[in-house]
PDB file of C-alpha atoms in Angstrom:
ATOM      1  CA  ASN A  76     218.311 163.981 -19.969  1.00  0.00           C
ATOM      2  CA  ALA A  77     217.379 163.324 -16.211  1.00  0.00           C
ATOM      3  CA  GLY A  78     216.107 159.113 -16.924  1.00  0.00           C
ATOM      4  CA  VAL A  79     213.288 158.536 -14.010  1.00  0.00           C
ATOM      5  CA  THR A  80     214.029 161.003 -11.030  1.00  0.00           C
ATOM      6  CA  GLN A  81     212.352 159.976  -7.158  1.00  0.00           C
ATOM      7  CA  THR A  82     212.060 162.521  -4.597  1.00  0.00           C
ATOM      8  CA  PRO A  83     212.713 162.328  -1.827  1.00  0.00           C
ATOM      9  CA  LYS A  84     216.005 159.855  -1.526  1.00  0.00           C
ATOM     10  CA  PHE A  85     215.198 159.675   1.953  1.00  0.00           C
ATOM     11  CA  ARG A  86     212.493 159.837   4.758  1.00  0.00           C
ATOM     12  CA  ILE A  87     211.321 158.829   8.113  1.00  0.00           C
ATOM     13  CA  LEU A  88     207.823 158.622   9.504  1.00  0.00           C
ATOM     14  CA  LYS A  89     205.426 158.773  12.311  1.00  0.00           C
ATOM     15  CA  ILE A  90     203.318 155.668  12.319  1.00  0.00           C
ATOM     16  CA  GLY A  91     199.924 157.330  11.226  1.00  0.00           C
ATOM     17  CA  GLN A  92     201.449 159.693   9.489  1.00  0.00           C
ATOM     18  CA  SER A  93     200.891 160.432   5.048  1.00  0.00           C
ATOM     19  CA  MET A  94     203.107 160.871   2.417  1.00  0.00           C
ATOM     20  CA  THR A  95     203.712 161.013  -1.450  1.00  0.00           C
ATOM     21  CA  LEU A  96     206.390 159.718  -3.124  1.00  0.00           C
ATOM     22  CA  GLN A  97     206.786 161.449  -6.446  1.00  0.00           C
ATOM     23  CA  CYS A  98     208.445 159.955  -9.487  1.00  0.00           C
ATOM     24  CA  THR A  99     209.299 161.325 -13.003  1.00  0.00           C
ATOM     25  CA  GLN A 100     210.344 160.611 -16.174  1.00  0.00           C
ATOM     26  CA  ASP A 101     211.151 162.284 -18.645  1.00  0.00           C
ATOM     27  CA  MET A 102     211.575 159.295 -22.234  1.00  0.00           C
ATOM     28  CA  ASN A 103     207.935 159.808 -22.902  1.00  0.00           C
ATOM     29  CA  HIS A 104     207.434 155.944 -21.285  1.00  0.00           C
ATOM     30  CA  ASN A 105     203.743 154.843 -21.874  1.00  0.00           C
ATOM     31  CA  TYR A 106     204.765 151.962 -18.466  1.00  0.00           C
ATOM     32  CA  MET A 107     205.395 153.194 -14.996  1.00  0.00           C
ATOM     33  CA  TYR A 108     205.754 150.879 -11.912  1.00  0.00           C
ATOM     34  CA  TRP A 109     206.212 151.189  -8.395  1.00  0.00           C
ATOM     35  CA  TYR A 110     207.515 148.704  -6.339  1.00  0.00           C
ATOM     36  CA  ARG A 111     208.975 148.170  -3.242  1.00  0.00           C
ATOM     37  CA  GLN A 112     212.647 145.471  -2.123  1.00  0.00           C
ATOM     38  CA  ASP A 113     212.941 144.488   1.531  1.00  0.00           C
ATOM     39  CA  PRO A 114     216.172 143.946   3.187  1.00  0.00           C
ATOM     40  CA  GLY A 115     217.701 141.243   0.932  1.00  0.00           C
ATOM     41  CA  MET A 116     214.905 140.211  -0.931  1.00  0.00           C
ATOM     42  CA  GLY A 117     212.964 140.775  -4.174  1.00  0.00           C
ATOM     43  CA  LEU A 118     210.963 143.923  -5.872  1.00  0.00           C
ATOM     44  CA  LYS A 119     207.405 143.476  -4.914  1.00  0.00           C
ATOM     45  CA  LEU A 120     205.218 145.200  -7.700  1.00  0.00           C
ATOM     46  CA  ILE A 121     202.686 147.725  -5.506  1.00  0.00           C
ATOM     47  CA  TYR A 122     201.128 149.729  -8.426  1.00  0.00           C
ATOM     48  CA  TYR A 123     201.421 150.048 -11.911  1.00  0.00           C
ATOM     49  CA  SER A 124     200.525 152.287 -14.982  1.00  0.00           C
ATOM     50  CA  VAL A 125     200.035 151.841 -18.460  1.00  0.00           C
ATOM     51  CA  GLY A 126     199.232 155.034 -19.161  1.00  0.00           C
ATOM     52  CA  ALA A 127     197.935 158.283 -18.707  1.00  0.00           C
ATOM     53  CA  GLY A 128     194.162 157.904 -16.309  1.00  0.00           C
ATOM     54  CA  ILE A 129     195.028 154.859 -16.530  1.00  0.00           C
ATOM     55  CA  THR A 130     196.444 152.164 -13.173  1.00  0.00           C
ATOM     56  CA  ASP A 131     196.140 148.700 -11.780  1.00  0.00           C
ATOM     57  CA  LYS A 132     196.957 147.227  -8.288  1.00  0.00           C
ATOM     58  CA  GLY A 133     199.991 145.226  -7.717  1.00  0.00           C
ATOM     59  CA  GLU A 134     201.115 142.456  -6.100  1.00  0.00           C
ATOM     60  CA  VAL A 135     201.042 144.430  -2.724  1.00  0.00           C
ATOM     61  CA  PRO A 136     198.898 147.257  -3.226  1.00  0.00           C
ATOM     62  CA  ASN A 137     197.383 147.948   0.209  1.00  0.00           C
ATOM     63  CA  GLY A 138     197.797 150.825   2.250  1.00  0.00           C
ATOM     64  CA  TYR A 139     198.663 152.741  -0.938  1.00  0.00           C
ATOM     65  CA  ASN A 140     198.040 154.530  -3.625  1.00  0.00           C
ATOM     66  CA  VAL A 141     198.433 156.142  -7.282  1.00  0.00           C
ATOM     67  CA  SER A 142     197.253 158.468  -9.594  1.00  0.00           C
ATOM     68  CA  ARG A 143     198.734 158.715 -13.326  1.00  0.00           C
ATOM     69  CA  SER A 144     197.359 162.548 -14.423  1.00  0.00           C
ATOM     70  CA  THR A 145     200.115 163.045 -16.876  1.00  0.00           C
ATOM     71  CA  THR A 146     202.834 160.454 -19.160  1.00  0.00           C
ATOM     72  CA  GLU A 147     205.300 161.799 -16.680  1.00  0.00           C
ATOM     73  CA  ASP A 148     204.152 161.674 -13.458  1.00  0.00           C
ATOM     74  CA  PHE A 149     203.850 158.954 -11.468  1.00  0.00           C
ATOM     75  CA  PRO A 150     203.710 159.787  -7.772  1.00  0.00           C
ATOM     76  CA  LEU A 151     203.161 157.024  -4.636  1.00  0.00           C
ATOM     77  CA  ARG A 152     200.797 157.686  -1.830  1.00  0.00           C
ATOM     78  CA  LEU A 153     200.997 156.286   1.998  1.00  0.00           C
ATOM     79  CA  GLU A 154     198.011 157.710   3.261  1.00  0.00           C
ATOM     80  CA  LEU A 155     198.476 155.685   6.972  1.00  0.00           C
ATOM     81  CA  ALA A 156     202.268 155.212   7.242  1.00  0.00           C
ATOM     82  CA  ALA A 157     202.558 151.305   9.387  1.00  0.00           C
ATOM     83  CA  PRO A 158     205.654 150.219  10.211  1.00  0.00           C
ATOM     84  CA  SER A 159     205.514 147.448   7.780  1.00  0.00           C
ATOM     85  CA  GLN A 160     205.862 150.420   4.929  1.00  0.00           C
ATOM     86  CA  THR A 161     209.393 150.130   6.158  1.00  0.00           C
ATOM     87  CA  SER A 162     210.916 149.578   3.099  1.00  0.00           C
ATOM     88  CA  VAL A 163     212.985 150.745  -0.142  1.00  0.00           C
ATOM     89  CA  TYR A 164     210.708 152.212  -3.471  1.00  0.00           C
ATOM     90  CA  PHE A 165     211.731 152.235  -6.491  1.00  0.00           C
ATOM     91  CA  CYS A 166     209.545 153.639  -9.659  1.00  0.00           C
ATOM     92  CA  ALA A 167     210.545 152.377 -13.055  1.00  0.00           C
ATOM     93  CA  SER A 168     209.201 153.377 -16.185  1.00  0.00           C
ATOM     94  CA  THR A 169     209.459 151.685 -19.559  1.00  0.00           C
ATOM     95  CA  ARG A 170     207.813 151.309 -23.818  1.00  0.00           C
ATOM     96  CA  ALA A 171     206.765 147.991 -24.129  1.00  0.00           C
ATOM     97  CA  GLU A 172     209.486 145.115 -24.874  1.00  0.00           C
ATOM     98  CA  THR A 173     211.795 147.783 -24.112  1.00  0.00           C
ATOM     99  CA  GLU A 174     214.272 147.889 -21.349  1.00  0.00           C
ATOM    100  CA  ALA A 175     213.170 149.016 -17.869  1.00  0.00           C
ATOM    101  CA  PHE A 176     214.660 152.111 -16.332  1.00  0.00           C
ATOM    102  CA  PHE A 177     214.374 152.776 -12.671  1.00  0.00           C
ATOM    103  CA  GLY A 178     214.576 155.342 -10.233  1.00  0.00           C
ATOM    104  CA  GLN A 179     217.186 155.677  -6.988  1.00  0.00           C
ATOM    105  CA  GLY A 180     215.289 154.560  -5.150  1.00  0.00           C
ATOM    106  CA  THR A 181     213.452 155.799  -1.911  1.00  0.00           C
ATOM    107  CA  ARG A 182     213.967 154.386   1.232  1.00  0.00           C
ATOM    108  CA  LEU A 183     211.663 154.829   3.599  1.00  0.00           C
ATOM    109  CA  THR A 184     211.597 154.210   7.286  1.00  0.00           C
ATOM    110  CA  VAL A 185     207.874 154.887   9.980  1.00  0.00           C
ATOM    111  CA  VAL A 186     208.605 154.663  13.249  1.00  0.00           C
TER     112      VAL A 186
ATOM    113  CA  LEU B 175     202.057 135.394 -16.395  1.00  0.00           C
ATOM    114  CA  ALA B 176     205.469 133.888 -16.997  1.00  0.00           C
ATOM    115  CA  LYS B 177     207.323 132.429 -13.967  1.00  0.00           C
ATOM    116  CA  THR B 178     210.821 132.669 -13.291  1.00  0.00           C
ATOM    117  CA  THR B 179     213.161 130.196 -11.586  1.00  0.00           C
ATOM    118  CA  GLN B 180     216.591 131.239 -10.852  1.00  0.00           C
ATOM    119  CA  PRO B 181     219.423 129.493  -8.337  1.00  0.00           C
ATOM    120  CA  ILE B 182     219.481 131.504  -5.551  1.00  0.00           C
ATOM    121  CA  SER B 183     222.937 132.044  -5.301  1.00  0.00           C
ATOM    122  CA  MET B 184     226.179 131.349  -7.366  1.00  0.00           C
ATOM    123  CA  ASP B 185     229.940 131.968  -6.547  1.00  0.00           C
ATOM    124  CA  SER B 186     232.770 131.856  -8.878  1.00  0.00           C
ATOM    125  CA  TYR B 187     236.402 133.473  -9.092  1.00  0.00           C
ATOM    126  CA  GLU B 188     237.710 136.813 -11.037  1.00  0.00           C
ATOM    127  CA  GLY B 189     238.406 135.980 -14.566  1.00  0.00           C
ATOM    128  CA  GLN B 190     236.297 133.244 -15.192  1.00  0.00           C
ATOM    129  CA  GLU B 191     233.274 132.877 -17.277  1.00  0.00           C
ATOM    130  CA  VAL B 192     229.656 132.443 -15.281  1.00  0.00           C
ATOM    131  CA  ASN B 193     226.532 131.192 -16.546  1.00  0.00           C
ATOM    132  CA  ILE B 194     223.230 131.630 -14.611  1.00  0.00           C
ATOM    133  CA  THR B 195     220.392 129.894 -16.483  1.00  0.00           C
ATOM    134  CA  CYS B 196     216.406 130.869 -15.810  1.00  0.00           C
ATOM    135  CA  SER B 197     213.440 128.606 -16.134  1.00  0.00           C
ATOM    136  CA  HIS B 198     210.982 130.166 -18.039  1.00  0.00           C
ATOM    137  CA  ASN B 199     208.348 126.611 -18.708  1.00  0.00           C
ATOM    138  CA  ASN B 200     205.380 128.554 -19.500  1.00  0.00           C
ATOM    139  CA  ILE B 201     206.547 131.453 -21.567  1.00  0.00           C
ATOM    140  CA  ALA B 202     203.932 133.038 -23.653  1.00  0.00           C
ATOM    141  CA  THR B 203     204.665 133.671 -27.716  1.00  0.00           C
ATOM    142  CA  ASN B 204     205.310 137.465 -27.745  1.00  0.00           C
ATOM    143  CA  ASP B 205     206.899 137.672 -24.254  1.00  0.00           C
ATOM    144  CA  TYR B 206     211.207 138.784 -24.849  1.00  0.00           C
ATOM    145  CA  ILE B 207     213.724 137.617 -21.967  1.00  0.00           C
ATOM    146  CA  THR B 208     215.150 140.269 -20.119  1.00  0.00           C
ATOM    147  CA  TRP B 209     217.920 140.661 -17.760  1.00  0.00           C
ATOM    148  CA  TYR B 210     219.013 143.191 -14.899  1.00  0.00           C
ATOM    149  CA  GLN B 211     221.528 143.735 -12.286  1.00  0.00           C
ATOM    150  CA  GLN B 212     221.564 145.335  -9.292  1.00  0.00           C
ATOM    151  CA  PHE B 213     223.556 146.884  -6.696  1.00  0.00           C
ATOM    152  CA  PRO B 214     223.390 146.972  -2.906  1.00  0.00           C
ATOM    153  CA  SER B 215     220.700 150.154  -2.619  1.00  0.00           C
ATOM    154  CA  GLN B 216     220.937 150.567  -6.353  1.00  0.00           C
ATOM    155  CA  GLY B 217     217.640 150.409  -8.533  1.00  0.00           C
ATOM    156  CA  PRO B 218     218.843 147.093 -11.594  1.00  0.00           C
ATOM    157  CA  ARG B 219     220.357 147.801 -14.102  1.00  0.00           C
ATOM    158  CA  PHE B 220     219.392 146.481 -17.933  1.00  0.00           C
ATOM    159  CA  ILE B 221     221.653 144.248 -19.351  1.00  0.00           C
ATOM    160  CA  ILE B 222     220.519 142.617 -22.057  1.00  0.00           C
ATOM    161  CA  GLN B 223     217.459 141.600 -23.677  1.00  0.00           C
ATOM    162  CA  GLY B 224     216.574 138.452 -26.321  1.00  0.00           C
ATOM    163  CA  TYR B 225     213.602 136.464 -28.029  1.00  0.00           C
ATOM    164  CA  LYS B 226     215.257 133.357 -29.780  1.00  0.00           C
ATOM    165  CA  THR B 227     218.836 132.270 -29.530  1.00  0.00           C
ATOM    166  CA  LYS B 228     221.780 134.139 -28.774  1.00  0.00           C
ATOM    167  CA  VAL B 229     222.380 138.061 -28.475  1.00  0.00           C
ATOM    168  CA  THR B 230     225.282 139.656 -27.274  1.00  0.00           C
ATOM    169  CA  ASN B 231     226.149 142.867 -26.244  1.00  0.00           C
ATOM    170  CA  GLU B 232     229.090 144.640 -25.018  1.00  0.00           C
ATOM    171  CA  VAL B 233     229.350 142.718 -21.530  1.00  0.00           C
ATOM    172  CA  ALA B 234     226.639 140.027 -22.136  1.00  0.00           C
ATOM    173  CA  SER B 235     225.870 137.229 -23.979  1.00  0.00           C
ATOM    174  CA  LEU B 236     222.390 135.257 -24.153  1.00  0.00           C
ATOM    175  CA  PHE B 237     221.888 132.116 -25.033  1.00  0.00           C
ATOM    176  CA  ILE B 238     218.209 131.111 -26.004  1.00  0.00           C
ATOM    177  CA  PRO B 239     217.438 127.539 -26.730  1.00  0.00           C
ATOM    178  CA  ALA B 240     215.053 126.817 -29.389  1.00  0.00           C
ATOM    179  CA  ASP B 241     212.323 125.985 -27.103  1.00  0.00           C
ATOM    180  CA  ARG B 242     212.414 129.573 -25.225  1.00  0.00           C
ATOM    181  CA  LYS B 243     211.897 127.803 -21.661  1.00  0.00           C
ATOM    182  CA  SER B 244     215.035 128.679 -20.335  1.00  0.00           C
ATOM    183  CA  SER B 245     218.095 131.222 -20.893  1.00  0.00           C
ATOM    184  CA  THR B 246     221.346 131.801 -19.900  1.00  0.00           C
ATOM    185  CA  LEU B 247     223.202 134.402 -18.910  1.00  0.00           C
ATOM    186  CA  SER B 248     226.521 134.620 -19.872  1.00  0.00           C
ATOM    187  CA  LEU B 249     229.324 137.239 -17.842  1.00  0.00           C
ATOM    188  CA  PRO B 250     232.412 136.543 -20.388  1.00  0.00           C
ATOM    189  CA  ARG B 251     235.823 137.014 -17.261  1.00  0.00           C
ATOM    190  CA  VAL B 252     234.188 138.541 -14.610  1.00  0.00           C
ATOM    191  CA  SER B 253     235.480 141.102 -11.885  1.00  0.00           C
ATOM    192  CA  LEU B 254     234.991 141.327  -8.284  1.00  0.00           C
ATOM    193  CA  SER B 255     232.385 144.698  -9.625  1.00  0.00           C
ATOM    194  CA  ASP B 256     230.283 142.077 -11.286  1.00  0.00           C
ATOM    195  CA  THR B 257     229.432 140.575  -7.607  1.00  0.00           C
ATOM    196  CA  ALA B 258     225.131 141.919  -7.916  1.00  0.00           C
ATOM    197  CA  VAL B 259     221.855 140.178  -7.915  1.00  0.00           C
ATOM    198  CA  TYR B 260     220.723 139.115 -11.046  1.00  0.00           C
ATOM    199  CA  TYR B 261     217.242 139.274 -11.623  1.00  0.00           C
ATOM    200  CA  CYS B 262     215.635 137.635 -15.578  1.00  0.00           C
ATOM    201  CA  LEU B 263     212.629 138.511 -16.564  1.00  0.00           C
ATOM    202  CA  VAL B 264     209.964 137.668 -19.322  1.00  0.00           C
ATOM    203  CA  GLY B 265     206.985 140.385 -20.078  1.00  0.00           C
ATOM    204  CA  GLY B 266     205.916 141.946 -23.500  1.00  0.00           C
ATOM    205  CA  ASP B 267     202.526 142.880 -24.671  1.00  0.00           C
ATOM    206  CA  SER B 268     200.857 140.470 -23.179  1.00  0.00           C
ATOM    207  CA  ASN B 269     202.300 141.188 -20.063  1.00  0.00           C
ATOM    208  CA  TYR B 270     202.986 144.754 -18.567  1.00  0.00           C
ATOM    209  CA  GLN B 271     203.026 144.080 -14.370  1.00  0.00           C
ATOM    210  CA  LEU B 272     206.908 143.649 -14.341  1.00  0.00           C
ATOM    211  CA  ILE B 273     207.035 140.404 -11.611  1.00  0.00           C
ATOM    212  CA  TRP B 274     210.252 139.765 -10.229  1.00  0.00           C
ATOM    213  CA  GLY B 275     211.576 137.176  -8.585  1.00  0.00           C
ATOM    214  CA  ALA B 276     214.169 136.704  -5.897  1.00  0.00           C
ATOM    215  CA  GLY B 277     216.927 136.696  -8.471  1.00  0.00           C
ATOM    216  CA  THR B 278     220.494 135.125  -8.493  1.00  0.00           C
ATOM    217  CA  LYS B 279     223.133 136.295  -5.997  1.00  0.00           C
ATOM    218  CA  LEU B 280     226.603 136.562  -7.964  1.00  0.00           C
ATOM    219  CA  ILE B 281     229.598 136.998  -5.998  1.00  0.00           C
ATOM    220  CA  ILE B 282     233.135 136.956  -7.318  1.00  0.00           C
ATOM    221  CA  LYS B 283     236.094 135.601  -4.889  1.00  0.00           C
ATOM    222  CA  PRO B 284     239.779 136.847  -5.406  1.00  0.00           C
TER     223      PRO B 284
END
């Protein structure tokens, strides 16, 4: 049972480049989330999904896009990378009213 | 969405009991209270969850008063490895978003 798997673990992007952060869970959870965490700060919700085909914006969605074509996968897309998107990104999944499981994180640097 | 308020930081010593309180004045009837622990460069990890009264597991206890407007995470006999950030979350069927507060940075000293 792998839980929540994020790839890649580290990435350096140049300003204006695009990339997709992958997130997969094998627990059949309906709810999935993308967060970013800046140094010394709490987690900020970027996007979330309550099931396949359903996504919604969180606190800080600008500059990001998501899709949820299957229950298992919830990729996060950065279209035009900016230095302000330098952060650690976490994907999480849960069923309602139960604990959330987190991936190991992706450390992204935009230069 | 129920907002949570926690102390920004706390410190204690090895072997002591540590209590971290979280305020959630506008908690909804169906909301649960969940606590997580986060170490640097790692994702948060579930500690304990409760709805009312007291819940205990192998690592912590959670005390929730009758009005449910606050909760207290109790860590018995802490060690240096308990140094981490602790987050209190409130949510349930009425709140899918899992909004996180700033958390409490707990530092355990030898």
